[in-house]
XYZ file of C-alpha atoms in Angstrom:
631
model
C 0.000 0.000 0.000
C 2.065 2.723 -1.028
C 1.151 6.302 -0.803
C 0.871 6.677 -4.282
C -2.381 4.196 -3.920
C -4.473 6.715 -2.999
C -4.500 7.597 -6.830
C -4.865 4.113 -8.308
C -8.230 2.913 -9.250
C -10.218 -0.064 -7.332
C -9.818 -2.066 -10.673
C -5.874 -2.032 -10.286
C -5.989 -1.913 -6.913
C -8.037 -5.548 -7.587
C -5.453 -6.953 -10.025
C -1.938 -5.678 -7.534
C -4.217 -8.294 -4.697
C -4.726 -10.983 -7.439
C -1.193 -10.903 -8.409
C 0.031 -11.434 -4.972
C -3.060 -14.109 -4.125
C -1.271 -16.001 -7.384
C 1.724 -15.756 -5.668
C 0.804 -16.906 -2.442
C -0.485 -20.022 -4.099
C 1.781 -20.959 -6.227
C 3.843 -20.948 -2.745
C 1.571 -22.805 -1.056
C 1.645 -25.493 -3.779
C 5.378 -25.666 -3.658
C 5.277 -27.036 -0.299
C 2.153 -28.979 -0.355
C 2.329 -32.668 -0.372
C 1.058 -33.904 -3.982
C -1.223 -36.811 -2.206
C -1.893 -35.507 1.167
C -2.557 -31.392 1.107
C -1.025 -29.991 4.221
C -3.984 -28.454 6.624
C -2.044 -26.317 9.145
C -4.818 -25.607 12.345
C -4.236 -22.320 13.918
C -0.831 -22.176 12.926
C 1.096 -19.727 10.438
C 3.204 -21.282 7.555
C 6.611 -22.570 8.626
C 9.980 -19.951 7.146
C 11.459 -21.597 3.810
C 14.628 -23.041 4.558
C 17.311 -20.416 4.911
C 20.567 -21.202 2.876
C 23.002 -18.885 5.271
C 21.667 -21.502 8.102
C 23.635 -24.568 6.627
C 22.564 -27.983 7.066
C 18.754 -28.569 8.262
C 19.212 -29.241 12.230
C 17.683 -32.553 13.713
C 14.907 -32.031 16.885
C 17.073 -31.958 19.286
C 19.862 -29.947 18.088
C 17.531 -27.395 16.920
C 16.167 -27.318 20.097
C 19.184 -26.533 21.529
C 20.499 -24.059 19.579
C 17.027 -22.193 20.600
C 17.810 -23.028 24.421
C 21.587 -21.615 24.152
C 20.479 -18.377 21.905
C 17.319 -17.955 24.762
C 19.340 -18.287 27.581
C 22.010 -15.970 25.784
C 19.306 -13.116 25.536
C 17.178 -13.586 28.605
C 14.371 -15.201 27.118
C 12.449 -17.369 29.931
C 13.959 -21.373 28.475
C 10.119 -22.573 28.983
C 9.431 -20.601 25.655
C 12.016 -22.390 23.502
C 9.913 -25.423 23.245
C 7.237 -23.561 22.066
C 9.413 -21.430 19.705
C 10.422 -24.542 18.261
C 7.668 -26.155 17.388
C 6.231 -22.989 15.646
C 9.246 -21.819 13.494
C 10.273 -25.518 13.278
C 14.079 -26.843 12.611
C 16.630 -23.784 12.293
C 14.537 -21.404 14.400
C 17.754 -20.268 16.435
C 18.953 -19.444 13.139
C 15.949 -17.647 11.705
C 15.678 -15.523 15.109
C 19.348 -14.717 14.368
C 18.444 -13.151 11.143
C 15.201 -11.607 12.059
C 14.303 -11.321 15.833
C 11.154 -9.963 15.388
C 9.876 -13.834 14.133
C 9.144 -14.192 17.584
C 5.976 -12.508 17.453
C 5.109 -15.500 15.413
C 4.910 -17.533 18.561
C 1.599 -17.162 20.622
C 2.163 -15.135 23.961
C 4.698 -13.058 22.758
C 3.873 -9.319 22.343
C 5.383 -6.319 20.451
C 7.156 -5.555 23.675
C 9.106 -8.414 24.379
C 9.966 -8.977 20.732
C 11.808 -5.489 21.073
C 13.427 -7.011 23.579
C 14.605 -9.396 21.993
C 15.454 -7.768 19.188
C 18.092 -5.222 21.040
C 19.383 -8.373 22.737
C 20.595 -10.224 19.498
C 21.000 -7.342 17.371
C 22.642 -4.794 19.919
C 22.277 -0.846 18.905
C 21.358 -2.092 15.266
C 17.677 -2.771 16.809
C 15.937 -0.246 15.840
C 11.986 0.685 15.204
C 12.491 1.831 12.056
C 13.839 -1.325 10.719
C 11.767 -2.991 7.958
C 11.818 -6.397 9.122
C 9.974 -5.375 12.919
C 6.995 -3.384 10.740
C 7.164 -6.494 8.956
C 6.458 -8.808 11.471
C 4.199 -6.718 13.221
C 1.564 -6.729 10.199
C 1.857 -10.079 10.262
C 1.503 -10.220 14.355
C -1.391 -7.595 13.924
C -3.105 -9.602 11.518
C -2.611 -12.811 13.574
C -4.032 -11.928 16.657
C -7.120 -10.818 14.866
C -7.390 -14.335 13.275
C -7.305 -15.408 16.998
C -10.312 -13.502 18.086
C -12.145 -15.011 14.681
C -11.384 -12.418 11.399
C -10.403 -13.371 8.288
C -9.547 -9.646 7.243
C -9.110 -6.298 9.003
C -9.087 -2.725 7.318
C -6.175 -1.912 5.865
C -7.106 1.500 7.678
C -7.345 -0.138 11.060
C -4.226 -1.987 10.496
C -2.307 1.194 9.694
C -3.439 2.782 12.706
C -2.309 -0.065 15.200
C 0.877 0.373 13.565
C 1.446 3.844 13.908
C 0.272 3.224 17.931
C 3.535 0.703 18.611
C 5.577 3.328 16.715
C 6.334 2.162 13.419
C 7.802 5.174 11.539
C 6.342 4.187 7.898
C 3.049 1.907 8.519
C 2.148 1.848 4.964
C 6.005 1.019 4.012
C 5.775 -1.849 6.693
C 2.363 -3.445 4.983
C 3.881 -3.180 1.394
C 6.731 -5.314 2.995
C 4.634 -7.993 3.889
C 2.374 -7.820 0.734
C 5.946 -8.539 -1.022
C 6.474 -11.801 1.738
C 3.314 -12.711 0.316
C 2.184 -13.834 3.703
C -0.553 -10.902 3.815
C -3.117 -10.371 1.019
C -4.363 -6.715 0.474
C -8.623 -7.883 -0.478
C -10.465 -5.532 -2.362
C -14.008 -5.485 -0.260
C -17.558 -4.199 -2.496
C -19.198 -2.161 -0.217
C -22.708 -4.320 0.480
C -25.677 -2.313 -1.550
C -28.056 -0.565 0.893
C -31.297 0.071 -1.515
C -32.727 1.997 1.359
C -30.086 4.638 1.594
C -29.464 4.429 -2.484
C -29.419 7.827 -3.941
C -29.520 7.937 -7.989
C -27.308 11.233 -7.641
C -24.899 9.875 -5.013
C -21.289 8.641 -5.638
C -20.981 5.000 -5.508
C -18.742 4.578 -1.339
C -15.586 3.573 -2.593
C -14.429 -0.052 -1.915
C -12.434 -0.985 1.227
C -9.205 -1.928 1.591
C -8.519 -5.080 3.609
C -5.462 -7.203 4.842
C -5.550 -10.705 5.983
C -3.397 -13.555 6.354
C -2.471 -15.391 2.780
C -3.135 -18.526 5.387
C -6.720 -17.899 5.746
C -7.976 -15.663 2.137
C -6.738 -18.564 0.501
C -8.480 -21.405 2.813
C -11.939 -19.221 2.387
C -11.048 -19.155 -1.269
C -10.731 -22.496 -1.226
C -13.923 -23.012 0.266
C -15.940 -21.471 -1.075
C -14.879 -22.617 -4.568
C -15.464 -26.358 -3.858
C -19.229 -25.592 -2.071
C -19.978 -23.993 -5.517
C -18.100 -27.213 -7.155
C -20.180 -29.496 -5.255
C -23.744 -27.589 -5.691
C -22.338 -27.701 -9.229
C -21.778 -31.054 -10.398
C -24.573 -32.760 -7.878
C -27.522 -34.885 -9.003
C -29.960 -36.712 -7.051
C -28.503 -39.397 -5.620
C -31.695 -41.691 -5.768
C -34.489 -41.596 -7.833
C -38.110 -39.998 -7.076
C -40.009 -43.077 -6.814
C -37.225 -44.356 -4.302
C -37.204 -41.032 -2.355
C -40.718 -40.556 -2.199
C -41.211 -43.315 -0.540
C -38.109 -43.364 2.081
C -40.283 -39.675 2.935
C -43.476 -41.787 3.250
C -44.619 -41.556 7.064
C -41.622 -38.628 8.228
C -42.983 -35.175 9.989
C -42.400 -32.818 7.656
C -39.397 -30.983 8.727
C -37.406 -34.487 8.684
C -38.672 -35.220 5.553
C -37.551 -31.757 4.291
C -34.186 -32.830 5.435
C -34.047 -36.380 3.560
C -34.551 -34.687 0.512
C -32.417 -31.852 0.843
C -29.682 -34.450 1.657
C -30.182 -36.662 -1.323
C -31.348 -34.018 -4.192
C -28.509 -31.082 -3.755
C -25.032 -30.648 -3.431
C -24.181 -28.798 0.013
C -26.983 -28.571 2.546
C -27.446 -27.060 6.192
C -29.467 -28.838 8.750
C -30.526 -26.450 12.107
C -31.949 -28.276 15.185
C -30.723 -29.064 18.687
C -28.723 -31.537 19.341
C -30.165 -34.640 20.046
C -33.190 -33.600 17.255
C -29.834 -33.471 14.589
C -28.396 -37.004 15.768
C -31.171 -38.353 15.799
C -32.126 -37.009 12.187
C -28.270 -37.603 10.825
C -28.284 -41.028 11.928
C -32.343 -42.086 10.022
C -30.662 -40.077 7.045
C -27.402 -41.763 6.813
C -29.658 -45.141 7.572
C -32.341 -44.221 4.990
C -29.672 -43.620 2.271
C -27.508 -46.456 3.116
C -29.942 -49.036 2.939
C -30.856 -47.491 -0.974
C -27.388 -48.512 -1.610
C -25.886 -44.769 -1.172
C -22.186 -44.678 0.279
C -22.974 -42.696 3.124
C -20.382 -41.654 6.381
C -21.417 -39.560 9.567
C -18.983 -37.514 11.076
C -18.673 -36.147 14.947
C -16.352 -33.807 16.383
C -14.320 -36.051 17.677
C -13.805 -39.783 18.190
C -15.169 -40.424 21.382
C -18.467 -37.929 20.567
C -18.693 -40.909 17.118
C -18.447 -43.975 20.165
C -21.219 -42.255 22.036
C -23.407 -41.568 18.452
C -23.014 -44.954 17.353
C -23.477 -46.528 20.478
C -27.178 -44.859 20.265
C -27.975 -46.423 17.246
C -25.405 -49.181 16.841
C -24.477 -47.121 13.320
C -20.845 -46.821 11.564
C -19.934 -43.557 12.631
C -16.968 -41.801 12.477
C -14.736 -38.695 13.470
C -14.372 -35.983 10.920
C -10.533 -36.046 12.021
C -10.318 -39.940 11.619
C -12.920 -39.745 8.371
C -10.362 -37.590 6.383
C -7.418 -39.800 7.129
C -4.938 -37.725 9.045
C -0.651 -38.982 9.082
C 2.702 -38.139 9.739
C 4.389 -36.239 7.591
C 7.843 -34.991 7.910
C 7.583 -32.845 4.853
C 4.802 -30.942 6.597
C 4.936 -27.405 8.147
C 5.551 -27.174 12.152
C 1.830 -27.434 13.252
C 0.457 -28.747 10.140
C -1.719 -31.723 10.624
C -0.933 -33.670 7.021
C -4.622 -35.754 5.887
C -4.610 -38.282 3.318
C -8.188 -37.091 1.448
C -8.256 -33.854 -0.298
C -8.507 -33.032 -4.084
C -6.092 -35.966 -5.644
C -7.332 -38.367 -3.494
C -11.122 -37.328 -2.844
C -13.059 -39.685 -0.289
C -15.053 -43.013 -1.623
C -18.616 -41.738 -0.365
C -21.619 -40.108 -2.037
C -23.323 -38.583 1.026
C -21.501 -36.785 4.431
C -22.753 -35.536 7.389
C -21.228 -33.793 10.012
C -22.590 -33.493 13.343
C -21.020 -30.234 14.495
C -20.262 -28.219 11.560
C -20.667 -24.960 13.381
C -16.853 -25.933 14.789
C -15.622 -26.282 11.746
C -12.877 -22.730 10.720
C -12.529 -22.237 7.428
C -9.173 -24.095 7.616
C -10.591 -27.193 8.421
C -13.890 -26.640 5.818
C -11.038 -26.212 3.535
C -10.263 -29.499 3.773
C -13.479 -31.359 4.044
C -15.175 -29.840 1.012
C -11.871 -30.592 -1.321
C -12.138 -34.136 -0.048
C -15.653 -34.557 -1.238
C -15.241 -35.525 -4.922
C -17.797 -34.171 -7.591
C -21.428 -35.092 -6.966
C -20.976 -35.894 -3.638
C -23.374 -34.671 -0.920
C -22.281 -32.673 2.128
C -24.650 -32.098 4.972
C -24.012 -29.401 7.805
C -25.406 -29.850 10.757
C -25.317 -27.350 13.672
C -27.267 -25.664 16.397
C -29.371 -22.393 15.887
C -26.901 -19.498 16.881
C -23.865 -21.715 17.913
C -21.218 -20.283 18.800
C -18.581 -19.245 15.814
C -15.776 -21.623 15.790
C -12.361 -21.653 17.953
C -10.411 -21.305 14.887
C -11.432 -17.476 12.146
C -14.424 -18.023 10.150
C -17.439 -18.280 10.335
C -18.031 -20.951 7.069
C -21.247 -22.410 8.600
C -23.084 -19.098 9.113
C -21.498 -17.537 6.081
C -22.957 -20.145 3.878
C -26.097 -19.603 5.444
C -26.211 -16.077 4.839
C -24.973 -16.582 0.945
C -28.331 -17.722 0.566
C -26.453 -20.253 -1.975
C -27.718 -23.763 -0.067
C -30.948 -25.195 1.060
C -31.067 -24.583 5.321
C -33.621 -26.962 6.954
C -34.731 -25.999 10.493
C -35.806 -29.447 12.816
C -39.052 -28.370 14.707
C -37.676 -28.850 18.036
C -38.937 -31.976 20.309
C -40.585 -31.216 23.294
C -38.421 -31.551 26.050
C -39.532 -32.951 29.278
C -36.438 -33.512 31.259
C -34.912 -30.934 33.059
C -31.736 -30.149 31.325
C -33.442 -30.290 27.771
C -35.982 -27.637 29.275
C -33.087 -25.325 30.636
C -31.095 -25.975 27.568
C -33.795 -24.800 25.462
C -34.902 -21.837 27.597
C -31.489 -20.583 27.855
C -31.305 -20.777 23.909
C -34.754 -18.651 23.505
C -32.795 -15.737 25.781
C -33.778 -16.918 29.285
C -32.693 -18.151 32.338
C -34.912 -20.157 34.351
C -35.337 -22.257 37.234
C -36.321 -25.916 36.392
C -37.841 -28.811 38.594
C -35.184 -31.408 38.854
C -36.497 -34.215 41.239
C -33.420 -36.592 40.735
C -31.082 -33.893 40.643
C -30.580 -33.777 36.816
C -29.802 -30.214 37.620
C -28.118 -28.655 40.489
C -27.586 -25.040 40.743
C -24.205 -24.593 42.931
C -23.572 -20.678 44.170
C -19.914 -19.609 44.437
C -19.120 -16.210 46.362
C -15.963 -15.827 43.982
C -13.299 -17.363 42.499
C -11.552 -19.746 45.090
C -15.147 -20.508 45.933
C -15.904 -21.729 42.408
C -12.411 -23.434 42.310
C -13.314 -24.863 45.433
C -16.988 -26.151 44.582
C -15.888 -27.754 41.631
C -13.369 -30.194 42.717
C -15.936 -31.090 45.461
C -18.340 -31.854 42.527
C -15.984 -33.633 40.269
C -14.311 -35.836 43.497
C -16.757 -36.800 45.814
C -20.557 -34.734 45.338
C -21.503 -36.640 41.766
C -19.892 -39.893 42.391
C -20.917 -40.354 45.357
C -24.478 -39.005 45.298
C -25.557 -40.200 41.870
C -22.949 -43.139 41.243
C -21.876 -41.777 38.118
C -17.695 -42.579 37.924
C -15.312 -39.309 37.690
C -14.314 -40.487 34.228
C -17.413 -39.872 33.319
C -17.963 -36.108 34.418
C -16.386 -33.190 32.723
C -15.795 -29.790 33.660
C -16.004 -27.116 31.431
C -15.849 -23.230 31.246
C -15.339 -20.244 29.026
C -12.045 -19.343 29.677
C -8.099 -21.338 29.627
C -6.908 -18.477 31.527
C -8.081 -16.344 35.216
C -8.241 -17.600 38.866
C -11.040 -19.984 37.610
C -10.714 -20.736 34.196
C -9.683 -24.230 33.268
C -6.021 -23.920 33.594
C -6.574 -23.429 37.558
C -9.690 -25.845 37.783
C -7.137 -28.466 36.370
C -4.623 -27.648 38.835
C -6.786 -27.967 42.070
C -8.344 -31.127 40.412
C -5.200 -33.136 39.687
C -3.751 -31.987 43.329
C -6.678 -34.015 44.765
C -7.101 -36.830 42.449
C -3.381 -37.252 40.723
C -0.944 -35.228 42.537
C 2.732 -35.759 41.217
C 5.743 -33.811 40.240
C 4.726 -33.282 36.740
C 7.529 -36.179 35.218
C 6.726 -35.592 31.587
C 6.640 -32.082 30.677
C 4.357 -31.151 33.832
C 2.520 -34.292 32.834
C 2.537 -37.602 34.914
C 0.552 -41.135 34.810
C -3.019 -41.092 35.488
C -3.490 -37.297 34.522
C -6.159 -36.667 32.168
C -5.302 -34.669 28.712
C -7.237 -32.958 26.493
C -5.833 -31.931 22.298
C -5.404 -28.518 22.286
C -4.118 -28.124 19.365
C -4.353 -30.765 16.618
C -2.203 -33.921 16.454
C -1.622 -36.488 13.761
C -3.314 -38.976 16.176
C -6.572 -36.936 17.824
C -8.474 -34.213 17.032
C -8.719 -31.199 18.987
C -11.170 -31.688 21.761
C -10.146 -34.913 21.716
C -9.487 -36.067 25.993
C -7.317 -39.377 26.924
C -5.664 -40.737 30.042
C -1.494 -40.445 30.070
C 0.007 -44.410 30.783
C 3.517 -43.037 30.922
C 6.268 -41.393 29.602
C 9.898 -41.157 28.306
C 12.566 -39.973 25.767
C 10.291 -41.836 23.254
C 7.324 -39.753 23.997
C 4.123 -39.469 26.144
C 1.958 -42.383 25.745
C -1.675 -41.547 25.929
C -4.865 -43.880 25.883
C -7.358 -42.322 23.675
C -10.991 -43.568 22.540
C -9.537 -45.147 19.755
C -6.393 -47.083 21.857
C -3.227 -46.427 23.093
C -0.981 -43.975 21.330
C 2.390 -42.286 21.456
C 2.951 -38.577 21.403
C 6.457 -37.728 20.458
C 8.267 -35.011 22.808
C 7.703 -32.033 19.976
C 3.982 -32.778 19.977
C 3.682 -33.557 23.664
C 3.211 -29.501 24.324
C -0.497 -29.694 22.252
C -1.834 -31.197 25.422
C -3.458 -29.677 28.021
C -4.433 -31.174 31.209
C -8.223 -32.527 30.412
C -10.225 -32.479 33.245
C -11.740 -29.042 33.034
C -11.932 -27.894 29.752
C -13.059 -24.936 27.550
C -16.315 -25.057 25.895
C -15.132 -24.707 22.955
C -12.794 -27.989 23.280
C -16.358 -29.635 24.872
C -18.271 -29.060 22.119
C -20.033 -31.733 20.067
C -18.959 -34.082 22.741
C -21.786 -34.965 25.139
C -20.842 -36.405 28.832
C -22.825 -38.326 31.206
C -21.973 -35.173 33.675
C -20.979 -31.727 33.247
C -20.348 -29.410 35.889
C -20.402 -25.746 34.133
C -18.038 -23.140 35.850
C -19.781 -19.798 34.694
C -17.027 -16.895 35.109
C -18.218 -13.508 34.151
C -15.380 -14.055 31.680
C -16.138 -14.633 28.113
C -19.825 -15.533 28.754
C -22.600 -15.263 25.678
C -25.678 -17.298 25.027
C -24.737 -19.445 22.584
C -21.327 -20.481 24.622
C -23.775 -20.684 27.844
C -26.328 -22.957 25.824
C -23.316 -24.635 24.330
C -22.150 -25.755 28.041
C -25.635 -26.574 29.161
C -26.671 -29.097 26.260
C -23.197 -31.576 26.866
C -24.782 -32.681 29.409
C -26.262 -36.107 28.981
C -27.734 -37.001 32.370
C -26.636 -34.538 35.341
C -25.332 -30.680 35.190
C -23.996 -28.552 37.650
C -23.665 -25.359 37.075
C -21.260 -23.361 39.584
C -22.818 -19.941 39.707
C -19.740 -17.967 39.876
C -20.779 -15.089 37.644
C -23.981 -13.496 39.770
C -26.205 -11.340 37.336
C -23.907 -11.376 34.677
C -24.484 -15.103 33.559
C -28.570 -14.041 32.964
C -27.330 -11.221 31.363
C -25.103 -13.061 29.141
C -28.498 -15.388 28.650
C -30.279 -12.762 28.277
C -28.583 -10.239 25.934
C -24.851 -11.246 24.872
C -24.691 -12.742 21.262
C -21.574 -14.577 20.078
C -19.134 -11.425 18.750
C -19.645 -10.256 15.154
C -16.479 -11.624 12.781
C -14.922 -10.013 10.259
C -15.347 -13.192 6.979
C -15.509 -13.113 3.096
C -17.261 -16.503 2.842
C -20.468 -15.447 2.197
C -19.518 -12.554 -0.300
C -17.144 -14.961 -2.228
C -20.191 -17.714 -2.351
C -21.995 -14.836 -4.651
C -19.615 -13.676 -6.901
């Protein structure tokens, strides 16, 4: 964005972003496995190998290089891991260079990559220099993809820039336009007919920025929904569907057909309503000799589906055939199905879809080969993924796809009733004779820390015989004196104390994927079995496993976990923390509907959790899904 832009037109304005979205690709493709595309989760693209760095550095040595240059500079030595295993082999080398990578690293402000900077680089660190505005587009840019955009103003971007006192913001975004890591997006104003004036100058289009990462994963997207409404056809006949409808309510019936006549489809309902209906769908179709899959969250939500209906059901993660892949980027997650090797079914469904960033949608919809069907199914108003994007609710706004709404079944137990009232806006008190739902006050934080490990250890078990691996705790927030990082400290003192033998982990402890691993997806909880130079060796759903030590740091201790790492995962208990951290209705409704026979929610929040209920929508996001759906 040079100054001189200010005097180009929006047309070659257009073509300067195209250019540099070709050139993003074309790098993208260079490293991308021919077989098995690449699908990086909530990490950036690993550096290209630097020649000045001489020969690629094994694990270990790279790792130490990073501790030695860390403890050289003053850098706390519990970051190196990290470090490593988001700037991969040669980091110590690539910090060398350029410092200010560090801001690639999650934690790590403008501030302390300053620091960092004067420490390796002496009195040659200095704000002016090219490679800190750089980075901080690039860090700028990143932490907005954290909080769920896809693209910020270029305007916006310019200003944050000139507020951690780079000398030449506009110089520092045409740097990382040329790194081709950043895409400058040309954004159409929408029409507003009401405010249309026949007179009045068209509002100029607006600039935006975002991370090559995620413009080209919602480019991707959206390209193969519109290849998939494309090339489908019915997948049965009329005669043969017509009478698979014969005796359905209406609204199921609705969804059969949407399923089997058209390409991409969204299915709205709660829960249990969408099981229920993915399940008779998947059945319905099978049994006309369809190739049909459904697909949960994760692969113990698929043990509990199928267990309800004794169906083949599968997790997305497992579904699309995830590996090892040393040719991968640091973080990458490497799956066998994509666009050369498209999956062998005519009809998916997927349980959760409102989970799904547009990373991860990415990859599903260029693993569904032409005239295949894909179903979405997802809650009304759920909350917007962990990962940026919105694809779910984007696709529903293109107004591009069939969206069939279940007509909600009555609910006469007491956590369907709460559930459902706390999804319509309100928060109510229910009758729960066999304590289905216990309300549990907490007078702060230690108190809610407190009331929770009571719950989890001795209240539930012991009062309604349901065993602690069965109960989960959950909560808005990782971080704060009782978000899940502090619940899962109190809760391992009293049921699994130890020294913490394998990277703060020790036998017994319960884990949870917090970001994603070759082996689980994330959400994914397990039970560590032990430990050593070879790895940590974890019992999942699916068997026993072994993490190696580089991937070891994507766990999280598991017993309280974040709603968003809950979701699409029901329990047999959930015990709710409710902070006044982070709190919205869908999150809150999110949290209520895990649980499958007994909730407790520990009321830490006071008014703020009804007024969360009552008034606090998930926060707006900042996509091009929808837009790119139309064009």
């Amino acid at each position: 964005m040079n100054p001189d832009d200010r005097d180009t037109s929006p047309a070659e304005r257009a073509a300067r972003a195209a250019e540099a979205m070709h050139a993003a690709e074309e790098a993208a493709r260079a490293v991308r496995p021919t077989q098995a595309p690449a699908q990086p989760q909530a990490q950036p693209p690993a550096a290209p190998p630097d020649p000045r760095e001489g020969p690629p550095e094994g694990p270990h040595e790279g790792l130490r290089a990073l501790t030695d240059l860390f403890a050289e500079t003053g850098v706390p030595a519990p970051l190196a891991a990290r470090t490593a295993a988001r700037l991969g082999p040669g980091a110590a080398g690539r910090l060398r260079d350029d410092p200010w990578r560090l801001l690639r690293v999650p934690g790590v402000g403008p501030r302390q990559a300053d620091h960092f900077a004067r420490a390796v680089l002496g009195p040659d660190a200095r704000p002016d220099d090219p490679r800190r505005g750089r980075a901080l587009v690039l860090h700028l840019l990143t932490e907005a993809a954290r909080a769920g955009h896809t693209v910020t103003p270029a305007a916006d971007v310019v200003s944050a820039l000139e507020r951690v006192q780079v000398a030449d913001p506009r110089r520092a975004v045409e740097a990382a336009l040329d790194e081709a890591e950043v895409l400058a997006l040309t954004e159409e104003p929408e029409f507003d007919e009401e405010a249309f004036e026949e007179d009045a100058e068209p509002p100029e289009p607006e600039e935006t920025l975002g991370p090559a990462r995620w413009a080209l994963a919602e480019e991707a997207a959206a390209e193969g929904f519109r290849r998939l409404t494309l090339t489908a056809e019915p997948l049965l006949d009329d005669a043969t569907v017509k009478g698979l409808r014969d005796g359905l309510p209406e609204d199921r019936s609705l969804a059969l057909t949407a399923a089997l006549r058209t390409g991409v489809s969204v299915l709205r309902g709660t829960p249990r309503d969408l099981a229920r209906t993915a399940l008779d769908v998947a059945a319905a179709a099978a049994g006309a000799g369809v190739r049909a899959a459904v697909a949960a969250p994760t692969d113990r939500a698929a043990t509990v589906l199928a267990a309800a209906d004794g169906a083949a059901v599968t997790s997305l993660h497992r579904l699309l055939e995830p590996h090892d892949d040393p040719s991968g980027a640091p973080g990458a997650v490497v799956y066998g199905r994509g666009e050369q090797r498209p999956l062998d079914l005519d009809l998916v469904i997927v349980t959760d879809a409102s989970a799904l960033d547009v990373e991860l949608c990415a990859v599903l919809v260029e693993a569904c080969p032409d005239g295949a069907h894909l179903v979405l199914c997802a809650e009304p108003d759920a909350p917007p993924p962990a990962g940026p994007g919105r694809p779910l609710d984007d696709l529903e706004a293109s107004e591009t796809v069939p969206v069939v709404t279940l007509d909600a079944a009555p609910q006469s137990d007491p956590i369907g009733t709460l559930t459902e009232a706390v999804r319509g806006g309100d928060l109510v008190a229910v009758d729960a004779p066999g304590r289905e739902v216990v309300i549990v006050p907490a007078d702060g934080h230690e108190e809610a820390v407190h009331r929770t490990v009571q719950l989890v250890t001795d209240s539930i078990p012991r009062a309604l015989g349901i065993p602690i691996d069965d109960v989960q705790v959950v909560t808005p927030t990782t971080g704060g004196d009782a978000g899940a990082t502090a619940l899962n400290t109190a809760i391992k003192a009293r049921l699994n104390p130890g020294p913490g033998r394998f990277g703060g982990l020790d036998p017994g402890d319960r884990v949870v994927v917090a970001a994603p691993l070759p082996h689980a997806a994330v959400g994914e909880t397990g039970t560590v079995t032990g430990g050593g130079a070879h790895g940590l060796d974890v019992e999942f759903p699916t068997g026993p496993t072994v993490i190696s030590p580089a991937d070891a740091s994507r766990l999280r201790h598991g017993w309280a976990i974040t709603i968003d790492q809950a979701r699409g995962t029901p329990r047999p208990a959930i015990v709710a923390v409710m902070t006044p951290d982070g709190l919205s209705r869908p999150l809150v409704t999110t949290a209520f509907g895990l649980a499958h026979r007994h909730l407790s929610v520990v009321q830490g929040a006071g008014p703020n959790l009804a007024k969360a209920v009552r008034d606090t929508p998930a926060p707006p996001r900042r996509t091009r899904l929808a837009r790119l759906m139309t064009q």
